[in-house]
Short mmCIF file of C-alpha atoms in Angstrom, two decimals:
data_model
loop_
_atom_site.label_atom_id
_atom_site.label_comp_id
_atom_site.label_asym_id
_atom_site.label_seq_id
_atom_site.Cartn_x
_atom_site.Cartn_y
_atom_site.Cartn_z
CA UNK A 1316 11.90 1.79 -4.22
CA UNK A 1317 12.05 1.45 -7.98
CA UNK A 1318 10.76 4.35 -10.01
CA UNK A 1319 9.51 4.96 -13.51
CA UNK A 1320 6.55 4.03 -15.66
CA UNK A 1321 8.41 4.25 -18.98
CA UNK A 1322 6.90 1.14 -20.47
CA UNK A 1323 3.24 1.67 -19.52
CA UNK A 1324 2.19 2.63 -23.05
CA UNK A 1325 3.61 -0.68 -24.22
CA UNK A 1326 1.94 -2.61 -21.40
CA UNK A 1327 -1.47 -0.92 -21.50
CA UNK A 1328 -2.89 -2.50 -24.67
CA UNK A 1329 -2.41 -6.01 -23.29
CA UNK A 1330 -3.30 -5.03 -19.76
CA UNK A 1331 -6.75 -3.46 -19.92
CA UNK A 1332 -8.88 -6.58 -19.94
CA UNK A 1333 -7.12 -8.37 -17.13
CA UNK A 1334 -6.40 -5.56 -14.69
CA UNK A 1335 -8.29 -2.33 -15.09
CA UNK A 1336 -11.67 -3.89 -14.51
CA UNK A 1337 -14.72 -1.66 -14.12
CA UNK A 1338 -13.12 1.39 -12.61
CA UNK A 1339 -15.19 3.73 -14.81
CA UNK A 1340 -18.51 2.18 -13.76
CA UNK A 1341 -20.90 4.51 -11.99
CA UNK A 1342 -21.02 4.18 -8.21
CA UNK A 1343 -23.23 5.73 -5.55
CA UNK A 1344 -22.05 9.14 -4.38
CA UNK A 1345 -21.25 7.93 -0.89
CA UNK A 1346 -18.68 5.56 -2.39
CA UNK A 1347 -16.69 8.23 -4.20
CA UNK A 1348 -14.30 10.98 -3.20
CA UNK A 1349 -13.40 14.37 -4.63
CA UNK A 1350 -10.34 15.60 -6.48
CA UNK A 1351 -8.45 18.88 -6.32
CA UNK A 1352 -5.55 18.83 -8.78
CA UNK A 1353 -3.29 15.98 -7.70
CA UNK A 1354 -5.22 15.46 -4.43
CA UNK A 1355 -8.04 12.94 -3.98
CA UNK A 1356 -9.96 12.88 -0.71
CA UNK A 1357 -12.97 11.52 1.15
CA UNK A 1358 -13.22 13.77 4.17
CA UNK A 1359 -15.56 11.62 6.26
CA UNK A 1360 -17.59 8.46 5.84
CA UNK A 1361 -19.01 5.65 7.96
CA UNK A 1362 -17.87 2.05 8.30
CA UNK A 1363 -19.27 -0.69 10.52
CA UNK A 1364 -16.96 0.23 13.41
CA UNK A 1365 -17.14 4.02 13.26
CA UNK A 1366 -16.07 6.76 10.85
CA UNK A 1367 -13.18 7.04 8.41
CA UNK A 1368 -11.27 9.63 6.37
CA UNK A 1369 -9.09 9.06 3.28
CA UNK A 1370 -6.68 11.13 1.18
CA UNK A 1371 -4.24 10.48 -1.66
CA UNK A 1372 -1.70 12.86 -3.19
CA UNK A 1373 -0.11 11.98 -6.52
CA UNK A 1374 3.58 12.64 -7.16
CA UNK A 1375 4.45 10.07 -9.83
CA UNK A 1376 3.58 10.58 -13.48
CA UNK A 1377 1.16 7.69 -12.97
CA UNK A 1378 -0.26 7.15 -9.48
CA UNK A 1379 1.41 4.06 -8.02
CA UNK A 1380 -0.48 4.09 -4.70
CA UNK A 1381 -3.85 2.31 -4.57
CA UNK A 1382 -6.16 1.91 -1.58
CA UNK A 1383 -9.58 0.73 -0.51
CA UNK A 1384 -12.01 0.51 2.39
CA UNK A 1385 -14.58 -2.29 2.26
CA UNK A 1386 -17.09 -2.42 5.09
CA UNK A 1387 -19.84 -4.96 5.70
CA UNK A 1388 -19.82 -8.71 4.94
CA UNK A 1389 -16.31 -10.16 4.82
CA UNK A 1390 -17.46 -13.37 3.17
CA UNK A 1391 -20.24 -14.49 0.83
CA UNK A 1392 -22.10 -16.20 3.66
CA UNK A 1393 -25.03 -14.52 5.41
CA UNK A 1394 -23.75 -15.82 8.73
CA UNK A 1395 -20.10 -15.07 7.95
CA UNK A 1396 -17.76 -12.49 9.49
CA UNK A 1397 -18.75 -8.82 9.37
CA UNK A 1398 -16.40 -5.89 9.69
CA UNK A 1399 -14.10 -3.45 7.88
CA UNK A 1400 -11.25 -4.21 5.47
CA UNK A 1401 -8.57 -1.57 4.80
CA UNK A 1402 -5.95 -1.93 2.07
CA UNK A 1403 -3.02 0.34 1.19
CA UNK A 1404 -0.94 -0.76 -1.80
CA UNK A 1405 2.23 1.22 -2.52
CA UNK A 1406 3.37 0.22 -6.00
CA UNK A 1407 6.87 0.49 -7.43
CA UNK A 1408 8.13 0.33 -11.00
CA UNK A 1409 4.65 1.24 -12.24
CA UNK A 1410 0.97 1.08 -11.21
CA UNK A 1411 0.02 -2.32 -12.61
CA UNK A 1412 0.53 -4.53 -9.56
CA UNK A 1413 -1.07 -2.15 -7.06
CA UNK A 1414 -4.08 -1.79 -9.38
CA UNK A 1415 -4.32 -5.56 -9.68
CA UNK A 1416 -4.18 -6.05 -5.90
CA UNK A 1417 -6.80 -3.33 -5.43
CA UNK A 1418 -9.12 -5.28 -7.73
CA UNK A 1419 -8.46 -8.81 -6.47
CA UNK A 1420 -7.17 -9.11 -2.90
CA UNK A 1421 -10.44 -8.40 -1.10
CA UNK A 1422 -12.33 -10.85 -3.33
CA UNK A 1423 -9.78 -13.52 -2.44
CA UNK A 1424 -10.12 -12.74 1.25
CA UNK A 1425 -13.92 -13.13 1.02
CA UNK A 1426 -13.50 -16.44 -0.79
CA UNK A 1427 -11.24 -17.93 1.88
CA UNK A 1428 -13.33 -16.48 4.73
CA UNK A 1429 -16.35 -18.20 3.17
CA UNK A 1430 -14.50 -21.50 2.91
CA UNK A 1431 -13.28 -21.33 6.51
CA UNK A 1432 -16.51 -19.69 7.76
CA UNK A 1433 -14.46 -17.24 9.83
CA UNK A 1434 -11.87 -14.49 9.71
CA UNK A 1435 -8.36 -15.52 10.72
CA UNK A 1436 -4.68 -14.84 10.12
CA UNK A 1437 -4.63 -17.92 7.89
CA UNK A 1438 -7.46 -16.55 5.73
CA UNK A 1439 -5.55 -13.30 5.22
CA UNK A 1440 -2.29 -15.09 4.42
CA UNK A 1441 -4.03 -17.31 1.87
CA UNK A 1442 -5.57 -14.20 0.26
CA UNK A 1443 -2.11 -12.61 -0.11
CA UNK A 1444 -0.60 -15.76 -1.64
CA UNK A 1445 -3.53 -16.33 -4.00
CA UNK A 1446 -3.31 -12.73 -5.23
CA UNK A 1447 0.43 -13.17 -5.76
CA UNK A 1448 -0.12 -16.36 -7.76
CA UNK A 1449 -2.80 -14.70 -9.88
CA UNK A 1450 -0.55 -11.76 -10.68
CA UNK A 1451 2.37 -14.01 -11.57
CA UNK A 1452 0.01 -15.84 -13.94
CA UNK A 1453 -0.73 -12.51 -15.63
CA UNK A 1454 3.02 -11.84 -15.92
CA UNK A 1455 3.48 -15.26 -17.50
CA UNK A 1456 0.64 -14.63 -19.96
CA UNK A 1457 1.99 -11.21 -20.95
CA UNK A 1458 5.70 -12.10 -20.90
CA UNK A 1459 6.28 -12.13 -24.64
CA UNK A 1460 4.50 -8.88 -25.45
CA UNK A 1461 4.93 -6.96 -22.16
CA UNK A 1462 8.06 -8.36 -20.48
CA UNK A 1463 8.64 -5.32 -18.27
CA UNK A 1464 5.56 -6.19 -16.24
CA UNK A 1465 7.86 -8.70 -14.51
CA UNK A 1466 9.66 -5.75 -12.87
CA UNK A 1467 6.52 -4.16 -11.35
CA UNK A 1468 5.46 -4.84 -7.76
CA UNK A 1469 3.67 -3.40 -4.76
CA UNK A 1470 3.89 -3.24 -1.01
CA UNK A 1471 0.71 -4.52 0.57
CA UNK A 1472 -0.72 -3.38 3.93
CA UNK A 1473 -4.05 -4.79 5.07
CA UNK A 1474 -6.13 -4.29 8.19
CA UNK A 1475 -9.31 -6.13 9.14
CA UNK A 1476 -11.46 -4.94 12.04
CA UNK A 1477 -13.74 -7.83 12.97
CA UNK A 1478 -15.25 -9.36 16.12
CA UNK A 1479 -13.36 -7.07 18.50
CA UNK A 1480 -10.01 -7.80 16.86
CA UNK A 1481 -7.71 -5.91 14.52
CA UNK A 1482 -5.82 -8.14 12.09
CA UNK A 1483 -2.80 -6.43 10.50
CA UNK A 1484 -0.95 -8.00 7.58
CA UNK A 1485 1.99 -6.30 5.91
CA UNK A 1486 4.40 -7.08 3.09
CA UNK A 1487 6.68 -4.10 2.46
CA UNK A 1488 7.16 -0.78 4.23
CA UNK A 1489 3.74 0.81 4.59
CA UNK A 1490 2.62 1.26 8.20
CA UNK A 1491 -0.39 1.29 10.51
CA UNK A 1492 -0.31 3.09 13.85
CA UNK A 1493 -2.90 2.87 16.63
CA UNK A 1494 -3.89 5.91 18.67
CA UNK A 1495 -4.77 4.93 22.24
CA UNK A 1496 -6.14 7.25 24.93
CA UNK A 1497 -3.48 8.03 27.52
CA UNK A 1498 -3.77 10.00 30.76
CA UNK A 1499 -0.35 11.49 30.13
CA UNK A 1500 0.43 14.98 28.90
CA UNK A 1501 -0.21 14.21 25.22
CA UNK A 1502 -3.58 12.54 25.81
CA UNK A 1503 -2.89 9.80 23.30
CA UNK A 1504 -0.10 7.29 22.71
CA UNK A 1505 1.11 5.91 19.37
CA UNK A 1506 1.40 2.14 19.01
CA UNK A 1507 2.78 0.76 15.75
CA UNK A 1508 0.93 -2.43 14.82
CA UNK A 1509 2.71 -3.37 11.58
CA UNK A 1510 6.10 -4.94 10.93
CA UNK A 1511 8.05 -3.39 8.04
CA UNK A 1512 10.24 -5.17 5.52
CA UNK A 1513 12.76 -2.59 4.37
CA UNK A 1514 16.49 -3.29 4.06
CA UNK A 1515 17.23 -0.12 6.05
CA UNK A 1516 16.38 -2.17 9.17
CA UNK A 1517 19.20 -4.35 10.52
CA UNK A 1518 16.67 -7.06 11.43
CA UNK A 1519 15.56 -7.29 7.78
CA UNK A 1520 19.16 -7.50 6.58
CA UNK A 1521 19.80 -10.25 9.13
CA UNK A 1522 16.73 -12.14 7.87
CA UNK A 1523 17.94 -11.86 4.28
CA UNK A 1524 21.43 -13.08 5.19
CA UNK A 1525 19.95 -16.06 7.04
CA UNK A 1526 17.75 -16.94 4.06
CA UNK A 1527 20.65 -16.53 1.61
CA UNK A 1528 23.78 -17.57 3.53
CA UNK A 1529 25.75 -18.22 0.34
CA UNK A 1530 25.11 -14.81 -1.18
CA UNK A 1531 27.32 -12.06 0.32
CA UNK A 1532 25.62 -9.51 -1.97
CA UNK A 1533 22.04 -10.25 -0.97
CA UNK A 1534 21.94 -6.72 0.50
CA UNK A 1535 24.17 -3.92 -0.78
CA UNK A 1536 24.73 -0.39 0.53
CA UNK A 1537 24.31 1.78 -2.55
CA UNK A 1538 24.46 5.60 -2.32
CA UNK A 1539 23.93 5.29 1.46
CA UNK A 1540 20.76 3.23 0.97
CA UNK A 1541 20.52 -0.49 1.73
CA UNK A 1542 18.97 -2.39 -1.18
CA UNK A 1543 18.19 -6.05 -1.80
CA UNK A 1544 20.63 -7.15 -4.54
CA UNK A 1545 21.44 -3.47 -4.93
CA UNK A 1546 18.06 -2.92 -6.63
CA UNK A 1547 15.08 -2.62 -4.28
CA UNK A 1548 14.59 -1.53 -0.68
CA UNK A 1549 11.73 -3.84 0.34
CA UNK A 1550 12.23 -7.54 1.02
CA UNK A 1551 8.58 -8.59 0.72
CA UNK A 1552 6.02 -7.62 -1.89
CA UNK A 1553 3.35 -8.75 -4.31
CA UNK A 1554 4.69 -8.94 -7.87
CA UNK A 1555 8.37 -8.25 -8.64
CA UNK A 1556 8.34 -11.52 -10.56
CA UNK A 1557 11.91 -10.97 -11.80
CA UNK A 1558 13.18 -11.39 -8.22
CA UNK A 1559 10.99 -14.39 -7.43
CA UNK A 1560 11.05 -16.59 -10.51
CA UNK A 1561 14.27 -17.20 -12.44
CA UNK A 1562 12.21 -17.69 -15.62
CA UNK A 1563 11.62 -13.90 -15.70
CA UNK A 1564 15.21 -12.86 -15.00
CA UNK A 1565 16.33 -12.95 -18.61
CA UNK A 1566 15.79 -11.24 -21.93
CA UNK A 1567 13.60 -9.56 -23.09
CA UNK A 1568 13.49 -7.99 -19.58
CA UNK A 1569 15.52 -4.77 -19.56
CA UNK A 1570 19.17 -5.33 -18.63
CA UNK A 1571 18.97 -3.03 -15.58
CA UNK A 1572 16.58 -5.51 -13.91
CA UNK A 1573 18.46 -8.70 -14.76
CA UNK A 1574 20.75 -10.21 -12.14
CA UNK A 1575 24.17 -11.37 -13.38
CA UNK A 1576 23.97 -14.68 -11.49
CA UNK A 1577 21.08 -17.15 -11.72
CA UNK A 1578 19.12 -17.83 -8.51
CA UNK A 1579 17.47 -21.05 -7.39
CA UNK A 1580 15.09 -19.68 -4.74
CA UNK A 1581 13.09 -16.45 -4.49
CA UNK A 1582 14.93 -13.30 -3.43
CA UNK A 1583 11.75 -11.47 -2.38
CA UNK A 1584 8.76 -13.11 -0.69
CA UNK A 1585 5.02 -12.35 -0.71
CA UNK A 1586 4.20 -13.74 2.75
CA UNK A 1587 2.96 -10.95 5.04
CA UNK A 1588 3.87 -10.43 8.67
CA UNK A 1589 0.57 -10.79 10.54
CA UNK A 1590 -0.36 -9.60 14.01
CA UNK A 1591 -3.67 -9.70 15.87
CA UNK A 1592 -4.61 -6.96 18.33
CA UNK A 1593 -7.53 -7.24 20.71
CA UNK A 1594 -9.46 -3.99 20.77
CA UNK A 1595 -9.28 -2.04 24.01
CA UNK A 1596 -11.88 0.58 25.03
CA UNK A 1597 -9.01 3.10 24.99
CA UNK A 1598 -8.23 2.37 21.32
CA UNK A 1599 -9.46 5.44 19.44
CA UNK A 1600 -8.25 5.29 15.84
CA UNK A 1601 -5.92 3.67 13.31
CA UNK A 1602 -3.72 5.48 10.77
CA UNK A 1603 -2.90 3.40 7.68
CA UNK A 1604 -0.44 5.06 5.31
CA UNK A 1605 2.11 4.37 2.61
CA UNK A 1606 5.73 5.16 3.43
CA UNK A 1607 5.40 8.54 1.71
CA UNK A 1608 3.72 9.84 4.88
CA UNK A 1609 6.13 8.25 7.33
CA UNK A 1610 9.16 9.72 5.52
CA UNK A 1611 8.06 13.09 6.90
CA UNK A 1612 5.97 12.41 10.02
CA UNK A 1613 6.80 10.29 13.06
CA UNK A 1614 4.20 7.94 14.54
CA UNK A 1615 3.72 10.34 17.45
CA UNK A 1616 3.35 13.42 15.23
CA UNK A 1617 0.70 11.72 13.11
CA UNK A 1618 -1.25 10.47 16.13
CA UNK A 1619 -1.15 13.91 17.77
CA UNK A 1620 -2.61 15.52 14.63
CA UNK A 1621 -5.49 13.05 14.50
CA UNK A 1622 -6.12 13.45 18.23
CA UNK A 1623 -6.11 17.26 18.21
CA UNK A 1624 -8.14 18.14 15.09
CA UNK A 1625 -11.71 17.51 13.87
CA UNK A 1626 -12.45 14.21 12.16
CA UNK A 1627 -13.70 15.61 8.87
CA UNK A 1628 -10.74 16.07 6.53
CA UNK A 1629 -8.23 14.58 8.97
CA UNK A 1630 -6.55 12.39 6.32
CA UNK A 1631 -6.18 15.46 4.10
CA UNK A 1632 -4.67 17.33 7.06
CA UNK A 1633 -2.05 14.57 7.54
CA UNK A 1634 -1.11 14.73 3.86
CA UNK A 1635 -0.77 18.52 4.06
CA UNK A 1636 1.42 18.25 7.17
CA UNK A 1637 3.74 15.84 5.34
CA UNK A 1638 3.91 18.09 2.27
CA UNK A 1639 4.67 21.15 4.38
CA UNK A 1640 7.63 19.28 5.89
CA UNK A 1641 8.72 18.04 2.45
CA UNK A 1642 8.69 21.65 1.18
CA UNK A 1643 10.63 22.87 4.20
CA UNK A 1644 13.31 20.21 3.63
CA UNK A 1645 13.82 21.64 0.14
CA UNK A 1646 13.75 25.24 1.44
CA UNK A 1647 10.65 26.12 -0.53
CA UNK A 1648 7.15 27.28 0.27
CA UNK A 1649 4.27 24.80 0.48
CA UNK A 1650 2.31 26.97 -1.97
CA UNK A 1651 5.13 26.60 -4.52
CA UNK A 1652 5.35 22.84 -4.01
CA UNK A 1653 1.66 22.52 -4.84
CA UNK A 1654 2.29 24.10 -8.26
CA UNK A 1655 4.73 21.37 -9.32
CA UNK A 1656 3.17 18.88 -11.72
CA UNK A 1657 3.15 15.09 -11.43
CA UNK A 1658 6.33 13.38 -12.50
CA UNK A 1659 8.61 16.27 -11.51
CA UNK A 1660 6.78 16.27 -8.17
CA UNK A 1661 8.30 12.84 -7.40
CA UNK A 1662 11.67 14.55 -6.81
CA UNK A 1663 10.12 16.30 -3.79
CA UNK A 1664 7.91 13.59 -2.27
CA UNK A 1665 6.38 10.20 -3.02
CA UNK A 1666 2.75 9.34 -3.71
CA UNK A 1667 1.08 9.44 -0.28
CA UNK A 1668 -2.01 7.51 0.81
CA UNK A 1669 -3.63 7.98 4.23
CA UNK A 1670 -6.64 6.16 5.68
CA UNK A 1671 -7.77 7.08 9.20
CA UNK A 1672 -10.18 4.59 10.78
CA UNK A 1673 -12.02 5.71 13.92
CA UNK A 1674 -13.02 2.98 16.36
CA UNK A 1675 -16.36 4.00 17.87
CA UNK A 1676 -18.61 1.95 20.16
CA UNK A 1677 -20.75 0.06 19.36
CA UNK A 1678 -18.23 -1.64 17.12
CA UNK A 1679 -20.71 -3.19 14.68
CA UNK A 1680 -23.15 -1.02 12.72
CA UNK A 1681 -24.62 -3.26 10.04
CA UNK A 1682 -26.13 -0.28 8.22
CA UNK A 1683 -22.69 1.02 7.17
CA UNK A 1684 -21.97 -1.15 4.14
CA UNK A 1685 -19.61 0.50 1.66
CA UNK A 1686 -16.87 0.04 -0.89
CA UNK A 1687 -14.54 2.90 -1.78
CA UNK A 1688 -11.24 3.00 -3.64
CA UNK A 1689 -8.79 5.86 -3.17
CA UNK A 1690 -7.45 8.00 -5.98
CA UNK A 1691 -10.27 7.50 -8.49
CA UNK A 1692 -10.40 10.55 -10.74
CA UNK A 1693 -6.71 11.46 -10.49
CA UNK A 1694 -4.75 11.57 -13.80
CA UNK A 1695 -4.81 8.01 -15.11
CA UNK A 1696 -2.79 8.24 -18.31
CA UNK A 1697 0.84 9.02 -18.92
CA UNK A 1698 1.66 12.72 -19.37
CA UNK A 1699 3.49 13.31 -22.63
#
């Protein structure tokens, strides 16, 4: 993925009103987490289908991962769908798009669920596309004074647990894995529910070639990493306007983001891959995480950890397991890795967001209404 937040100080003055929203407003204690250095965590809380645990570790100078759990009404109608919404947004090129999605996607989902009077794959898709359009409008508005905002984007992973179903929508390379009770030796099996859009997968490269048959350089192997146009690893995202609209692929955008040849159709797409899973009594929990976790833990390793340890603090335990492996890969101690400050820390691991959702019967507890956003309280301004 792209890195760097070099232009945030330039962007911030024209960004505050339209993106940052009310993040400093007071919220009830049950809707907040705790911080410990670069770690944010909510060890255990309740949602309408069970319990949940969240954790975020910051590696970038500015946290690019954003996340949320919204539990209760999924529309503005009293008789509308009721359930739990989970969002993990792994930003790249800066934090602006992931922050925007964190503030707007769920509201769009509620709007379309109200219009359709139900939850559906179509409602979720419309919410993704509306959020994309709104962000591109912001890019257009800010183009003259903050052109680099056209190069910022985010992966977008969403889960909705509602009416005995799990809807999973993904654009990018975050991942959700289901833990299901199994009579085998391990006691639980790992079932990946999301489809990833990363050029490292041959199927994604094939899709790109089929969409762009006249462009032999639509995917390029650069330093042993497959990248779309030699720039970015993901093929679907929210934002990244410079690879979707030709109007943004020109000056004053920095030269490193501008393509040498004009393009007539989008190179990246915002449409998510959506799957619907019917809940089984054996389905025990879901692990939603940005790719920073999956770089170090396999699906099976993550599921085994959640299965074998207490619920409280389980997301924090997954983050620690990933960091211990990241330290080992660099032949250093975990205790020494923890001393490395944000920014430099990105050379050792990515921002990591983990949300563990337990699926407990009965699957609708209307008393558990909540809204919580991950990472609040972590360093929010650029370190000089």
